Every structure is written in structure tokens, then in C-alpha cells.
């Protein structure tokens, strides 16, 4: 909502935009409340929804995220099986683990934590996950189906970004959305999902020339670069909506939040923005996979 205030420096009334803080915890709570009913239904029928998480190597940040996901499952009555593999695991060994989980009828969803150690073929490992259990939306098939608008589980962070836009009824149709980043489970799928919601989408990346100029033209900015405070305040068009999908060490986003705040109409903070919605989305997909497996 624009707000006119007296600007003493300019000696006149001028408009400042009161930014709306998009509350990821509120959106996540809303999603989890909707999922709870289905969890009860499954448990009443003797089925415990179950997510298997796979962590390869001992990166402490990845271990923290996987633990957060497992804890979130537990709080909602979803079982979680945590598989931890040594950093020396080969692609073949990892794929065999995934195949066992594919064949295990007690497991409804599989999450392979990204990134895996460099010597592993991550794409081959992701694609070993069966489409029915790809609750994290990482398979080639899942990506393609989602991009074409079919019923596959989308990647969780892109779905979280869309859920935030939907929850706060922020218009997307006809808007110019600028996505910074083109990774297979974030920038690329969120670009496709915004396109499917009738935005005009520009995907920027490390080779983009004059990246700031694209951001300056954006009605919606999605930051998914993995560089702390990358998006500067003076890049943001007055009144733009800014979604920060960054999760840099120390809980620092990809957006210079304080600097952008005076310019935006709405913005997600880090923490308590996209992150919690990502986890809620993972739970939602896991329970939906279990419901489908049970023929609901
Ligand atoms: N296959 C795969 N799927 C993923 O979805 C995936 C992944 N790999 N690799 C890593 C990233 C990162 N990610 C986060 C999820 C939640 C928070 C989150 O909830 N953060 C809290 C704060 C964290 C804290 O309190 O320490 C917040 O933003 O409020 C952050 C980061 C999912 N990822």
C-alpha cells in the first residue's frame, strides 16, 4: 500500500512504499494444517506415510537441512527413514540404494539431498528415483511433466515460491518475472512454473550481460543464485515483489534485504521466508504420494 509522508530532506510530500513482509512460517503452517487431515486418514487406515532421505558425505549444512526435514516429518506424524552414506560412495552404490527404496512399499517419498560429492553422477542418481516417489521433483521426467503442466510433483523450492505468491494473492499473470539462476531444481523449474502462470519470464544466469538491467525491469524477482546479498537495493524497481530462495552459510539470502526493503511492495525474509515453505511442500508431496499409493 503506498503511503505519502513528508520528506524533510526534499521539503515535500513523497510516496514511500510500505513493504509487505511475506511470512514463510504462516504459509508453511497453512500447508501443514491442510496435510494433517490426510495424515490422520492414512494412519486410521493403518498406513504411516514415510519419507526416505539420503545424505551422501558429511557436509554439516546438508546434515542440518536433512535433520530439519526429518524433524518436520516427525511433528506431523510422518515417518522418516534417514540413510547416510559415506563420501566415497560410488554412483552405482547410490543408485542401488535408491532402487531398494523404490521397491520398498513402506516408503512413499525419496529425497536425495543436493549436492552430492563431485565424483557422483547426480543426474543419474536423481533419475533413478521412481516418478511416483519423486516428492522432491528432481527427476528429468518430473521436470518435464511439471514444465508441460501435468500432474508430477514439482521441485519443492519452486513450488514454495509459487505457494507464497498464491497465499498472498500476488498477481503473476502478465507480470515480468526475472529469475536469477538456472539450476535444475530451482531456477529452471521456477521459470517454467511462472511461465505456466502466464508471467513473462526472463531467466538470468552467470553469463547474462547487464544482469542488473533485467532485474530493474522486473515486477517479480526470484533470487536463486547462491551468492550472499547478490541482489542490490538499487536494482529493484519500485513496487516489485522479491522472493529470496538463497540459503547461504549463516542463513544469509541472495538478496540484500535491508537495502531492497525501501523499494519493494513485498519481500520474503531469510530466514522465515521460502525455507519453511520448502519443507512444508516436501511433507505435502510425501503425504500426497502415500495417498495415491493407497488408492485415495
Ligand atoms: N534434493 C534437495 N532438495 C531440496 O529441497 C534441497 C536440497 N536438495 N539441498 C539444499 C536445499 C536447501 N533447502 C532448504 C530448505 C529449508 C530451509 C529452511 O527452512 N531454512 C530456515 C532456516 C534454517 C535454520 O533455522 O537453520 C529458514 O529459512 O527459515 C533452508 C534450505 C532445501 N534444499
Tab-separated table of C-alpha atoms in Angstrom, residues 4-264:
chain	number	residue	atom	x	y	z
A	4	UNK	CA	2.510	9.559	1.474
A	5	UNK	CA	4.829	11.030	4.056
A	6	UNK	CA	6.530	14.387	4.448
A	7	UNK	CA	10.153	14.082	3.309
A	8	UNK	CA	12.126	16.698	5.263
A	9	UNK	CA	15.177	16.436	3.005
A	10	UNK	CA	13.181	17.137	-0.150
A	11	UNK	CA	10.851	19.524	1.676
A	12	UNK	CA	7.757	17.922	0.186
A	13	UNK	CA	5.309	15.103	0.461
A	14	UNK	CA	6.623	11.995	-1.232
A	15	UNK	CA	5.471	8.460	-1.579
A	16	UNK	CA	7.136	5.660	0.268
A	17	UNK	CA	6.055	2.116	-0.185
A	18	UNK	CA	5.249	0.248	2.969
A	19	UNK	CA	6.765	-3.152	2.246
A	20	UNK	CA	4.766	-6.247	2.986
A	21	UNK	CA	6.816	-8.983	4.603
A	22	UNK	CA	5.832	-12.338	3.134
A	23	UNK	CA	5.728	-14.666	6.123
A	24	UNK	CA	7.018	-18.109	5.170
A	25	UNK	CA	6.118	-19.560	8.547
A	26	UNK	CA	2.484	-18.527	8.037
A	27	UNK	CA	2.339	-20.114	4.572
A	28	UNK	CA	4.059	-23.265	5.887
A	29	UNK	CA	1.613	-23.545	8.803
A	30	UNK	CA	-1.268	-23.250	6.361
A	31	UNK	CA	0.109	-26.037	4.137
A	32	UNK	CA	0.813	-28.301	7.132
A	33	UNK	CA	-2.715	-27.784	8.501
A	34	UNK	CA	-4.105	-28.996	5.169
A	35	UNK	CA	-1.777	-32.029	5.150
A	36	UNK	CA	-2.655	-33.081	8.713
A	37	UNK	CA	-6.117	-34.322	7.720
A	38	UNK	CA	-4.656	-36.687	5.124
A	39	UNK	CA	-2.054	-37.959	7.597
A	40	UNK	CA	-4.889	-38.839	10.022
A	41	UNK	CA	-6.814	-40.561	7.251
A	42	UNK	CA	-3.775	-42.675	6.284
A	43	UNK	CA	-2.957	-43.594	9.873
A	44	UNK	CA	-6.586	-44.559	10.546
A	45	UNK	CA	-6.235	-46.938	7.579
A	46	UNK	CA	-3.076	-48.451	9.056
A	47	UNK	CA	-0.636	-46.659	6.766
A	48	UNK	CA	2.131	-44.414	8.061
A	49	UNK	CA	3.319	-42.014	5.379
A	50	UNK	CA	7.085	-42.351	5.038
A	51	UNK	CA	9.842	-40.203	3.552
A	52	UNK	CA	13.323	-41.632	2.963
A	53	UNK	CA	16.138	-39.084	2.991
A	54	UNK	CA	19.568	-39.871	1.589
A	55	UNK	CA	22.617	-37.910	2.646
A	56	UNK	CA	25.956	-38.687	0.989
A	57	UNK	CA	29.096	-37.438	2.737
A	58	UNK	CA	29.417	-35.318	5.838
A	59	UNK	CA	28.733	-31.729	4.795
A	60	UNK	CA	27.437	-30.168	8.039
A	61	UNK	CA	24.998	-27.765	6.338
A	62	UNK	CA	23.409	-30.608	4.330
A	63	UNK	CA	23.189	-32.697	7.510
A	64	UNK	CA	21.349	-29.808	9.211
A	65	UNK	CA	18.823	-29.462	6.372
A	66	UNK	CA	18.163	-33.215	6.300
A	67	UNK	CA	17.688	-33.202	10.082
A	68	UNK	CA	15.235	-30.284	9.759
A	69	UNK	CA	13.262	-32.238	7.157
A	70	UNK	CA	13.169	-35.363	9.343
A	71	UNK	CA	12.045	-33.327	12.379
A	72	UNK	CA	9.301	-31.642	10.367
A	73	UNK	CA	8.080	-35.105	9.301
A	74	UNK	CA	8.016	-36.317	12.888
A	75	UNK	CA	5.977	-33.338	14.112
A	76	UNK	CA	3.295	-34.153	11.548
A	77	UNK	CA	3.203	-37.912	12.161
A	78	UNK	CA	5.146	-38.774	9.020
A	79	UNK	CA	7.792	-41.454	9.410
A	80	UNK	CA	11.254	-40.700	8.127
A	81	UNK	CA	13.999	-43.110	7.243
A	82	UNK	CA	17.417	-41.496	7.173
A	83	UNK	CA	20.069	-43.099	5.007
A	84	UNK	CA	23.585	-41.786	5.487
A	85	UNK	CA	26.253	-42.920	3.044
A	86	UNK	CA	29.995	-42.255	3.199
A	87	UNK	CA	31.548	-39.604	0.943
A	88	UNK	CA	33.310	-42.345	-1.063
A	89	UNK	CA	30.024	-43.941	-2.187
A	90	UNK	CA	30.010	-44.605	-5.955
A	91	UNK	CA	27.217	-43.638	-8.348
A	92	UNK	CA	26.385	-47.355	-8.754
A	93	UNK	CA	26.143	-47.915	-4.994
A	94	UNK	CA	23.940	-44.851	-4.569
A	95	UNK	CA	21.663	-45.965	-7.404
A	96	UNK	CA	21.333	-49.408	-5.785
A	97	UNK	CA	20.238	-47.762	-2.513
A	98	UNK	CA	17.664	-45.711	-4.417
A	99	UNK	CA	16.387	-48.812	-6.242
A	100	UNK	CA	15.868	-50.584	-2.922
A	101	UNK	CA	13.805	-47.632	-1.697
A	102	UNK	CA	11.838	-47.651	-4.984
A	103	UNK	CA	10.941	-51.291	-4.324
A	104	UNK	CA	10.105	-50.788	-0.637
A	105	UNK	CA	6.291	-50.387	-0.406
A	106	UNK	CA	6.631	-48.775	3.049
A	107	UNK	CA	8.500	-45.795	1.548
A	108	UNK	CA	6.314	-43.209	-0.219
A	109	UNK	CA	8.840	-40.483	-0.982
A	110	UNK	CA	12.587	-40.313	-1.618
A	111	UNK	CA	14.759	-37.246	-1.131
A	112	UNK	CA	18.388	-37.282	-2.243
A	113	UNK	CA	19.999	-34.245	-0.655
A	114	UNK	CA	21.776	-31.978	-3.145
A	115	UNK	CA	24.712	-31.505	-3.606
A	116	UNK	CA	26.292	-34.963	-3.656
A	117	UNK	CA	30.124	-35.331	-3.801
A	118	UNK	CA	31.611	-34.351	-7.177
A	119	UNK	CA	32.624	-37.852	-8.282
A	120	UNK	CA	28.964	-38.964	-8.217
A	121	UNK	CA	26.755	-38.523	-11.293
A	122	UNK	CA	23.980	-36.593	-9.544
A	123	UNK	CA	21.700	-36.548	-12.590
A	124	UNK	CA	21.884	-40.351	-12.914
A	125	UNK	CA	21.148	-40.705	-9.189
A	126	UNK	CA	18.180	-38.308	-9.289
A	127	UNK	CA	16.799	-40.120	-12.340
A	128	UNK	CA	16.985	-43.462	-10.516
A	129	UNK	CA	14.175	-42.238	-8.230
A	130	UNK	CA	10.851	-43.641	-9.437
A	131	UNK	CA	8.444	-40.929	-10.595
A	132	UNK	CA	5.785	-41.976	-8.041
A	133	UNK	CA	8.261	-41.382	-5.191
A	134	UNK	CA	9.890	-38.252	-6.621
A	135	UNK	CA	8.355	-35.970	-3.970
A	136	UNK	CA	11.301	-33.583	-4.322
A	137	UNK	CA	10.695	-33.081	-8.052
A	138	UNK	CA	14.251	-33.800	-9.146
A	139	UNK	CA	13.834	-36.356	-11.944
A	140	UNK	CA	14.048	-35.466	-15.638
A	141	UNK	CA	10.585	-36.967	-16.089
A	142	UNK	CA	9.152	-34.971	-13.178
A	143	UNK	CA	10.693	-31.755	-14.504
A	144	UNK	CA	9.300	-32.326	-17.975
A	145	UNK	CA	5.812	-33.212	-16.756
A	146	UNK	CA	5.780	-30.192	-14.461
A	147	UNK	CA	7.025	-27.874	-17.216
A	148	UNK	CA	4.241	-29.129	-19.510
A	149	UNK	CA	1.704	-28.642	-16.710
A	150	UNK	CA	0.975	-32.310	-15.967
A	151	UNK	CA	0.481	-33.800	-12.530
A	152	UNK	CA	4.013	-34.534	-11.324
A	153	UNK	CA	5.436	-33.258	-8.061
A	154	UNK	CA	7.296	-30.028	-8.777
A	155	UNK	CA	10.632	-29.311	-7.050
A	156	UNK	CA	9.943	-28.138	-3.512
A	157	UNK	CA	11.603	-24.712	-3.508
A	158	UNK	CA	9.990	-23.608	-6.808
A	159	UNK	CA	6.639	-24.900	-5.538
A	160	UNK	CA	7.209	-22.969	-2.295
A	161	UNK	CA	7.786	-19.743	-4.230
A	162	UNK	CA	4.544	-20.274	-6.146
A	163	UNK	CA	2.712	-21.156	-2.900
A	164	UNK	CA	3.826	-17.849	-1.346
A	165	UNK	CA	2.622	-15.887	-4.394
A	166	UNK	CA	-0.699	-17.765	-4.274
A	167	UNK	CA	-1.160	-17.456	-0.497
A	168	UNK	CA	-0.803	-13.667	-0.582
A	169	UNK	CA	-2.750	-13.457	-3.862
A	170	UNK	CA	0.080	-11.628	-5.597
A	171	UNK	CA	-0.754	-11.311	-9.288
A	172	UNK	CA	1.519	-13.194	-11.704
A	173	UNK	CA	-0.455	-13.106	-14.970
A	174	UNK	CA	1.129	-10.675	-17.418
A	175	UNK	CA	3.863	-9.691	-14.966
A	176	UNK	CA	7.524	-9.646	-15.900
A	177	UNK	CA	9.244	-12.193	-13.687
A	178	UNK	CA	13.028	-12.219	-13.614
A	179	UNK	CA	14.583	-15.385	-12.229
A	180	UNK	CA	18.263	-15.194	-11.313
A	181	UNK	CA	19.694	-18.712	-11.574
A	182	UNK	CA	19.030	-21.693	-13.825
A	183	UNK	CA	19.799	-24.732	-11.674
A	184	UNK	CA	17.876	-27.952	-12.421
A	185	UNK	CA	15.919	-27.959	-9.135
A	186	UNK	CA	15.433	-24.228	-8.644
A	187	UNK	CA	15.932	-21.602	-11.345
A	188	UNK	CA	14.875	-23.681	-14.332
A	189	UNK	CA	11.710	-25.206	-12.838
A	190	UNK	CA	10.557	-21.961	-11.180
A	191	UNK	CA	10.960	-20.209	-14.556
A	192	UNK	CA	8.728	-22.867	-16.150
A	193	UNK	CA	6.167	-22.619	-13.330
A	194	UNK	CA	5.950	-18.820	-13.574
A	195	UNK	CA	5.538	-19.190	-17.334
A	196	UNK	CA	2.672	-21.631	-16.696
A	197	UNK	CA	1.069	-18.921	-14.539
A	198	UNK	CA	1.200	-16.550	-17.524
A	199	UNK	CA	4.136	-14.417	-16.435
A	200	UNK	CA	6.623	-13.141	-18.992
A	201	UNK	CA	9.774	-14.810	-17.756
A	202	UNK	CA	13.426	-13.859	-18.134
A	203	UNK	CA	15.954	-16.306	-16.723
A	204	UNK	CA	19.275	-14.661	-15.875
A	205	UNK	CA	22.477	-16.518	-15.015
A	206	UNK	CA	26.241	-16.196	-14.675
A	207	UNK	CA	26.714	-15.404	-18.367
A	208	UNK	CA	23.957	-12.786	-18.546
A	209	UNK	CA	25.246	-9.403	-19.746
A	210	UNK	CA	23.889	-6.410	-17.767
A	211	UNK	CA	22.016	-8.567	-15.285
A	212	UNK	CA	21.030	-5.527	-13.186
A	213	UNK	CA	19.160	-4.049	-16.141
A	214	UNK	CA	16.957	-7.140	-16.354
A	215	UNK	CA	16.277	-7.001	-12.627
A	216	UNK	CA	15.406	-3.290	-12.902
A	217	UNK	CA	12.651	-4.204	-15.378
A	218	UNK	CA	11.157	-6.929	-13.160
A	219	UNK	CA	7.766	-6.870	-11.462
A	220	UNK	CA	8.706	-10.127	-9.717
A	221	UNK	CA	12.300	-11.018	-8.817
A	222	UNK	CA	13.235	-14.568	-7.854
A	223	UNK	CA	16.762	-14.800	-6.473
A	224	UNK	CA	18.212	-18.296	-6.797
A	225	UNK	CA	21.906	-17.688	-7.402
A	226	UNK	CA	23.567	-18.944	-4.243
A	227	UNK	CA	25.548	-15.730	-3.669
A	228	UNK	CA	25.014	-13.885	-0.387
A	229	UNK	CA	23.225	-10.482	-0.715
A	230	UNK	CA	23.709	-10.596	-4.516
A	231	UNK	CA	20.610	-8.521	-5.390
A	232	UNK	CA	21.264	-4.876	-4.531
A	233	UNK	CA	18.713	-2.306	-3.391
A	234	UNK	CA	19.108	-0.055	-6.428
A	235	UNK	CA	18.462	-2.977	-8.814
A	236	UNK	CA	14.894	-3.298	-7.636
A	237	UNK	CA	12.079	-1.455	-9.411
A	238	UNK	CA	9.822	0.479	-7.010
A	239	UNK	CA	6.916	-1.747	-6.015
A	240	UNK	CA	8.487	-5.012	-7.187
A	241	UNK	CA	7.842	-8.319	-5.401
A	242	UNK	CA	11.071	-10.022	-4.311
A	243	UNK	CA	11.360	-13.710	-3.441
A	244	UNK	CA	14.661	-14.845	-1.964
A	245	UNK	CA	15.416	-18.551	-2.372
A	246	UNK	CA	19.012	-18.172	-1.173
A	247	UNK	CA	20.354	-20.281	1.675
A	248	UNK	CA	23.981	-19.213	2.028
A	249	UNK	CA	26.041	-20.165	5.079
A	250	UNK	CA	24.930	-18.259	8.148
A	251	UNK	CA	21.325	-18.111	6.942
A	252	UNK	CA	22.039	-15.285	4.518
A	253	UNK	CA	19.813	-14.865	1.487
A	254	UNK	CA	20.672	-13.977	-2.114
A	255	UNK	CA	19.042	-10.560	-1.632
A	256	UNK	CA	20.398	-7.541	0.242
A	257	UNK	CA	17.185	-7.451	2.268
A	258	UNK	CA	17.739	-4.192	4.182
A	259	UNK	CA	18.742	-2.334	1.009
A	260	UNK	CA	15.796	-3.684	-1.024
A	261	UNK	CA	13.159	-3.129	1.670
A	262	UNK	CA	12.531	0.578	0.868
A	263	UNK	CA	11.846	-0.252	-2.800
A	264	UNK	CA	9.720	-3.382	-2.755
